[in-house]
Amino acid sequence: MKFGDLSVKKHRLVIGGCDTVELAKKYGTPLYVFDVDRAVGTAKAYVDILKREYPDFTVCYASKAFSCTGIYGLLAPLGVGADVVSGGELYTALKGGMPPDMIYFHGNNKTEEEIVYALDSGVECFVADSERELYLINKHARSPQNVLIRVNPGVEAHTHRFIQTTTIDSKFGFSIPDGTAEEVIRSLGRYENVRFKGIACHIGSQIFEPQSFDIAIDKTVDFIKRLNTLGIQAERLDLGGGFGIHYIEQDKPLTPEQYMSNSVAHLKEAIARSGIKPPRLIVEPGRSIVGEAGITLYTVGAIKTIKNVKTYAAVDGGMFDNPRVMLYDAQYTAVVADRADVENTHKYSLAGKCCESGDILLDGIDLPELKSGDIVAVLSTGAYHYSMASNYNRNLVPPVVAVKNGQSSYMVKPQTYEDLTRNDVTPVFAEDKV
């Protein structure tokens, strides 16, 4: 078996040179495991291909995929910046060593406090998504602040409808087709502390076919040409991310090199056709850097067979560490950690431990016969798992353990029950003191 950088040795699943059964024994389960070399190698692939084919570029890691201080410490030395969407992500990126002049601040409803914090921190650029945001940036900036305007080019990427972001009714971006984007950009002259640098778009997530990106490039380049006729220069073009990864056998993602080569070739053609000045290209991979670098380990508990219906195998995790199944009907591949290359002979519904009937991590998956105490590894969980995890049912968010060259170390330490109640207080009212 070979899945990304995972391997099997003596029937056992190995990640980053570490035996997953031994990891489960050492750190407990549920456990997020993160392959450092896999993530760094993927990020470097984006940088290297753009250095060769489009040298005026910035790669920004999309923090929402997986944000902790450690990830920025790995990526910043590669020259990779950060796309953040909240004050918390900004704080984490800065604490992790990400230079503020490599940070782009996204988000469709940044609060006034977040905008002030970002300005004080010296972020490189805001990606503005509302007129209110432009007003607040102008109000609080002490000098002209770099701003990209997020536009909606009206491209419907072939992905789950909840993660399409440029459909006509999307909450994100100013529409190009209805003229709103042009109107907003033309009005920027009234803001003395807003410096227009270009446009940004993001068409969705988990996209496999390059045609969606090609259409977005055509529409945004045509829009830049239109702005040029108005005497407005767009120096930067942010095409976002959304590059798909491998979750199940049917998924056929491109490599970073293929995604970038296809997009750069099409961008160069569009630039030549339109006659615009080549803009700085910004791309924002997130899931594709960390997604396949992570797995989650669970311990099987109760096994319950409903005759002629199905067999449930319950694990010690669930929707609190992976809400994507309930949100997007996400699908995964899983293996039994100590029998990873053994024939699959039984069908199971891998159930979570939360008090929700819908808390099913994998429904109808083929595995070797399970017994209580088995360790099951769910693959490609490096993106949108730790970052979306919650304490639902007062479960603890699992820790993250980084692995490299057969060594392991915490990247995020375990929560404790004390952590759960740390900020809880019993309310006291004046009448209670009488």
Coordinates of C-alpha atoms in Angstrom, one line a residue, residues 27-33 66-68 296-298 316-323 353-354 381 384-401 410-421:
Y27 CA 0.0 9.6 23.0
G28 CA -3.4 8.1 23.3
T29 CA -6.4 8.5 21.0
P30 CA -8.1 10.2 19.3
L31 CA -4.9 11.7 17.9
Y32 CA -4.1 14.0 15.0
V33 CA -0.7 13.1 13.4
F66 CA -4.8 24.3 9.9
S67 CA -3.7 27.1 12.2
C68 CA -1.2 26.6 15.1
T296 CA -6.3 10.8 12.7
L297 CA -5.9 7.7 14.9
Y298 CA -8.9 6.3 16.8
D316 CA -13.4 7.4 20.7
G317 CA -13.7 10.4 18.3
G318 CA -16.4 11.7 16.1
M319 CA -18.0 15.0 15.0
F320 CA -16.1 16.9 17.6
D321 CA -12.8 16.2 15.9
N322 CA -14.1 15.9 12.4
P323 CA -17.3 17.8 11.6
K353 CA -19.2 8.9 20.3
C354 CA -21.3 12.0 20.3
T381 CA -7.3 14.7 7.9
Y384 CA -10.2 21.4 8.4
H385 CA -10.1 18.9 11.3
Y386 CA -8.1 20.4 14.1
S387 CA -9.1 23.9 12.9
M388 CA -12.9 23.0 13.0
A389 CA -12.7 20.8 16.2
S390 CA -15.0 21.6 19.1
N391 CA -15.7 20.6 22.7
Y392 CA -19.1 19.3 21.8
N393 CA -20.5 17.0 24.6
R394 CA -17.5 18.3 26.5
N395 CA -15.1 16.1 24.6
L396 CA -11.5 17.2 24.5
V397 CA -10.0 18.4 21.2
P398 CA -7.3 15.9 20.3
P399 CA -3.7 17.0 20.4
V400 CA -1.5 17.2 17.3
V401 CA 1.7 15.2 17.2
Y410 CA 3.7 17.5 20.2
M411 CA 2.7 20.3 17.8
V412 CA -0.4 21.1 19.9
K413 CA -0.5 19.8 23.4
P414 CA -3.5 17.8 24.8
Q415 CA -6.4 19.6 26.4
T416 CA -7.4 18.7 29.9
Y417 CA -10.7 18.7 31.7
E418 CA -9.5 21.7 33.6
D419 CA -9.1 23.4 30.2
L420 CA -12.8 22.8 29.6
T421 CA -13.9 24.7 32.7

